[in-house]
Amino acid sequence: MNDSVAATKAAASVHADRRLRLAVSMREGVAIVPTAPERVRNRDAHYPFRFDSYFHYLTGFTEPESVLVLVAGDAPRSILFCREKNEEREIWDGFRHGPDAARAKFGFDEAYPIALLDAKMPELLSNQPMLHYAPGADAAWDARIMGWMNAVREKVRLGISAPASIGDLRVPLDEMRLVKDSAELATMRRAAGISAIAHRRAMQAARPGRYEYEVEAELLYAFRRHGAQFPAYTSIVASGANACVLHYVGNDAPMADGDLLLIDAGCELDGYASDITRTFPVNGRFTGPQRTLYELVLAAQSAAMAETCAGKGWNEPHDAAVRVLAQGMLDLGLLAGSLDEVLEKETYRRYYMHRTGHWLGLDVHDAGDYKLAGQWRPLVPGMVLTVEPGIYVRPGEDVPQQYWNIGIRIEDDVLVTSAGCEVLTHETPKSIADIEALMRDA
Ligand code: GLY
Ligand code: MN
Ligand code: MN
C-alpha cells in the first residue's frame, strides 16, 4: 500500500468508527444526515461550498448533494446517497466519485445515486421505531423528511409502520464532537500552526499609513499559501477605536501611528477551525497606557489558562479572567468601588462584555453544551476551547483619557489534557517583548 492509499484507508476507518459509535448510542432507528446545500451568492455565482459539519464528521466526504443514512441495530449499516458520475458535469465542475467509488473509498456499506433518495427513504424508514435527525435545522429538509414519513404512514393498511418517535441527532453528536479524537487534534494543530504563521506575517506587514485590508490580505495569503481552504470566519482587522467594535469586519481604515491593531483571524483546514486574536502596535512599539492594558489582559489570560485543566468547571477560566480584569480596572481608575462590588454588580462589563471562550472544532463556535443538568460542565481531556479575555475602553467623562479607544483581546486555542492544557496556537508571538522584537526585525 502506498502512503496516500494508507492515509485514505486510515481516514475512512476513523469516520466508520464514528458512525459505529453513533449507531451504538442511537441503539435503534434510522439517522438522516444531509450535507449543506450549495448557495447562490448572486446570479450564477455561488458561495464557496462548505459541507455540513455533522456530515463531514461522520463521512469525510466533501461533495455537495450527499446524504448519510445510518441504520442502527444489531448490524448497523451506513448508506451514502451522492451524485452519480457524469462526464458532462465533470468537464464543467470537476471530479465526482459516484456511488461505487465513494462506497469503496469511504467505507460505506451501501451507496446510491442521490436521485434515488425520495424513492428509497420511505423503504428505509419502514417498520423502524425511531427517526433521528436535526429537526428545525433546515426547513426544506424538515418538509422533505416529513414527506417520507407520511409516505410510510400511508402503508399502514399493509402492516407497515412509520417511526413513532423522533430524536434530535445533535444531542449524541454534539457530545461526540466535544471530545476530539487524535485525527481531529492532528488537523487542529496544523490549522493552529498555519494561523500562527499568518499572524506573524500580519505583524511584519503592519505600518502606519497602510490600510487594514492590506494586513487582511497578508492573513488570507498565508492561510491559502499553507493549504487552508478558507478563513474559519470573517477576519477582524481593527485599528485604533475600531478595536472597540467587537464584530468589526469593515477592515477598510488606514492605520495610524500610535494606534494598536487588533486582529482576530484563523484559518479552516480540512474542516477544522482555528481562532487567534493578537493585538499589537501599528508602529511596532507599545505606548505606556497600551502596555499597561496589554499586560492586564495577558495576566487575565494566564489566570484563565491556569484554570483550564481536566476537572475544572467550564466557568472557572472565565471567572479567573474576570477577577484579574476587574482588579486591574479598579487599580487603573477605570472603575470605582470594591472588587466584591464590581464582581457582584458586574460593572466590569462596561469594558469586558463577552465570555472568555467557546468550544472550537469543525465550527468556530463548536458544538457542545456548556452546562449539564444546570451546572457548568467539567472540562475533560480532549476538549478544545479558546481562551480570549479582552478589554475595550470607549471614551467617557469618567474614564481616564489615556485609555480611550484602546481595545485589546488576546486569544489562544487550548486543548485540555490530563496534565493541564496544551496551547495549540503557541507559535503566535504574545509577550510584548516577542511582538516588538518580531516587528523590529520586519
Ligand atoms: N472569532 C470568533 C470568536 O473569537 O469567537
Ligand atoms: Mn473565539
Ligand atoms: Mn476569535
JSON list of N, CA, C and O in Angstrom, two decimals, residues 327-336 351 398-400 403:
[
{"chain": "A", "resi": 327, "resn": "GLN", "atom": "N", "xyz": [-9.94, 43.62, 39.00]},
{"chain": "A", "resi": 327, "resn": "GLN", "atom": "CA", "xyz": [-8.97, 44.24, 39.91]},
{"chain": "A", "resi": 327, "resn": "GLN", "atom": "C", "xyz": [-8.15, 45.28, 39.16]},
{"chain": "A", "resi": 327, "resn": "GLN", "atom": "O", "xyz": [-7.89, 46.38, 39.67]},
{"chain": "A", "resi": 328, "resn": "GLY", "atom": "N", "xyz": [-7.75, 44.93, 37.93]},
{"chain": "A", "resi": 328, "resn": "GLY", "atom": "CA", "xyz": [-6.97, 45.87, 37.12]},
{"chain": "A", "resi": 328, "resn": "GLY", "atom": "C", "xyz": [-7.76, 47.14, 36.82]},
{"chain": "A", "resi": 328, "resn": "GLY", "atom": "O", "xyz": [-7.23, 48.25, 36.90]},
{"chain": "A", "resi": 329, "resn": "MET", "atom": "N", "xyz": [-9.04, 46.99, 36.50]},
{"chain": "A", "resi": 329, "resn": "MET", "atom": "CA", "xyz": [-9.87, 48.16, 36.19]},
{"chain": "A", "resi": 329, "resn": "MET", "atom": "C", "xyz": [-9.97, 49.08, 37.40]},
{"chain": "A", "resi": 329, "resn": "MET", "atom": "O", "xyz": [-9.96, 50.31, 37.27]},
{"chain": "A", "resi": 330, "resn": "LEU", "atom": "N", "xyz": [-10.02, 48.48, 38.61]},
{"chain": "A", "resi": 330, "resn": "LEU", "atom": "CA", "xyz": [-10.04, 49.28, 39.83]},
{"chain": "A", "resi": 330, "resn": "LEU", "atom": "C", "xyz": [-8.70, 49.98, 40.01]},
{"chain": "A", "resi": 330, "resn": "LEU", "atom": "O", "xyz": [-8.64, 51.19, 40.27]},
{"chain": "A", "resi": 331, "resn": "ASP", "atom": "N", "xyz": [-7.63, 49.24, 39.86]},
{"chain": "A", "resi": 331, "resn": "ASP", "atom": "CA", "xyz": [-6.29, 49.81, 40.08]},
{"chain": "A", "resi": 331, "resn": "ASP", "atom": "C", "xyz": [-6.01, 50.97, 39.13]},
{"chain": "A", "resi": 331, "resn": "ASP", "atom": "O", "xyz": [-5.31, 51.91, 39.48]},
{"chain": "A", "resi": 332, "resn": "LEU", "atom": "N", "xyz": [-6.55, 50.89, 37.92]},
{"chain": "A", "resi": 332, "resn": "LEU", "atom": "CA", "xyz": [-6.24, 51.90, 36.90]},
{"chain": "A", "resi": 332, "resn": "LEU", "atom": "C", "xyz": [-7.26, 53.04, 36.88]},
{"chain": "A", "resi": 332, "resn": "LEU", "atom": "O", "xyz": [-7.18, 53.93, 36.03]},
{"chain": "A", "resi": 333, "resn": "GLY", "atom": "N", "xyz": [-8.22, 53.00, 37.79]},
{"chain": "A", "resi": 333, "resn": "GLY", "atom": "CA", "xyz": [-9.21, 54.09, 37.85]},
{"chain": "A", "resi": 333, "resn": "GLY", "atom": "C", "xyz": [-10.28, 54.00, 36.78]},
{"chain": "A", "resi": 333, "resn": "GLY", "atom": "O", "xyz": [-11.00, 54.98, 36.54]},
{"chain": "A", "resi": 334, "resn": "LEU", "atom": "N", "xyz": [-10.39, 52.86, 36.15]},
{"chain": "A", "resi": 334, "resn": "LEU", "atom": "CA", "xyz": [-11.47, 52.70, 35.16]},
{"chain": "A", "resi": 334, "resn": "LEU", "atom": "C", "xyz": [-12.80, 52.45, 35.87]},
{"chain": "A", "resi": 334, "resn": "LEU", "atom": "O", "xyz": [-13.87, 52.73, 35.34]},
{"chain": "A", "resi": 335, "resn": "LEU", "atom": "N", "xyz": [-12.72, 51.87, 37.06]},
{"chain": "A", "resi": 335, "resn": "LEU", "atom": "CA", "xyz": [-13.91, 51.59, 37.86]},
{"chain": "A", "resi": 335, "resn": "LEU", "atom": "C", "xyz": [-13.66, 52.05, 39.29]},
{"chain": "A", "resi": 335, "resn": "LEU", "atom": "O", "xyz": [-12.50, 52.12, 39.71]},
{"chain": "A", "resi": 336, "resn": "ALA", "atom": "N", "xyz": [-14.74, 52.29, 40.00]},
{"chain": "A", "resi": 336, "resn": "ALA", "atom": "CA", "xyz": [-14.61, 52.63, 41.42]},
{"chain": "A", "resi": 336, "resn": "ALA", "atom": "C", "xyz": [-15.33, 51.57, 42.25]},
{"chain": "A", "resi": 336, "resn": "ALA", "atom": "O", "xyz": [-16.15, 50.83, 41.72]},
{"chain": "A", "resi": 351, "resn": "TYR", "atom": "N", "xyz": [-16.34, 47.32, 30.22]},
{"chain": "A", "resi": 351, "resn": "TYR", "atom": "CA", "xyz": [-15.10, 47.20, 29.43]},
{"chain": "A", "resi": 351, "resn": "TYR", "atom": "C", "xyz": [-14.82, 45.76, 28.98]},
{"chain": "A", "resi": 351, "resn": "TYR", "atom": "O", "xyz": [-13.91, 45.53, 28.18]},
{"chain": "A", "resi": 398, "resn": "ASP", "atom": "N", "xyz": [-15.93, 59.92, 32.75]},
{"chain": "A", "resi": 398, "resn": "ASP", "atom": "CA", "xyz": [-15.37, 59.33, 33.97]},
{"chain": "A", "resi": 398, "resn": "ASP", "atom": "C", "xyz": [-14.27, 58.31, 33.67]},
{"chain": "A", "resi": 398, "resn": "ASP", "atom": "O", "xyz": [-13.88, 57.53, 34.53]},
{"chain": "A", "resi": 399, "resn": "VAL", "atom": "N", "xyz": [-13.78, 58.29, 32.42]},
{"chain": "A", "resi": 399, "resn": "VAL", "atom": "CA", "xyz": [-12.78, 57.29, 32.02]},
{"chain": "A", "resi": 399, "resn": "VAL", "atom": "C", "xyz": [-11.43, 58.01, 31.82]},
{"chain": "A", "resi": 399, "resn": "VAL", "atom": "O", "xyz": [-11.39, 59.02, 31.09]},
{"chain": "A", "resi": 400, "resn": "PRO", "atom": "N", "xyz": [-10.36, 57.55, 32.47]},
{"chain": "A", "resi": 400, "resn": "PRO", "atom": "CA", "xyz": [-9.06, 58.21, 32.25]},
{"chain": "A", "resi": 400, "resn": "PRO", "atom": "C", "xyz": [-8.73, 58.27, 30.75]},
{"chain": "A", "resi": 400, "resn": "PRO", "atom": "O", "xyz": [-8.76, 57.26, 30.06]},
{"chain": "A", "resi": 403, "resn": "TYR", "atom": "N", "xyz": [-6.61, 56.00, 28.29]},
{"chain": "A", "resi": 403, "resn": "TYR", "atom": "CA", "xyz": [-7.03, 54.66, 27.85]},
{"chain": "A", "resi": 403, "resn": "TYR", "atom": "C", "xyz": [-8.13, 54.70, 26.78]},
{"chain": "A", "resi": 403, "resn": "TYR", "atom": "O", "xyz": [-8.55, 53.65, 26.28]}
]
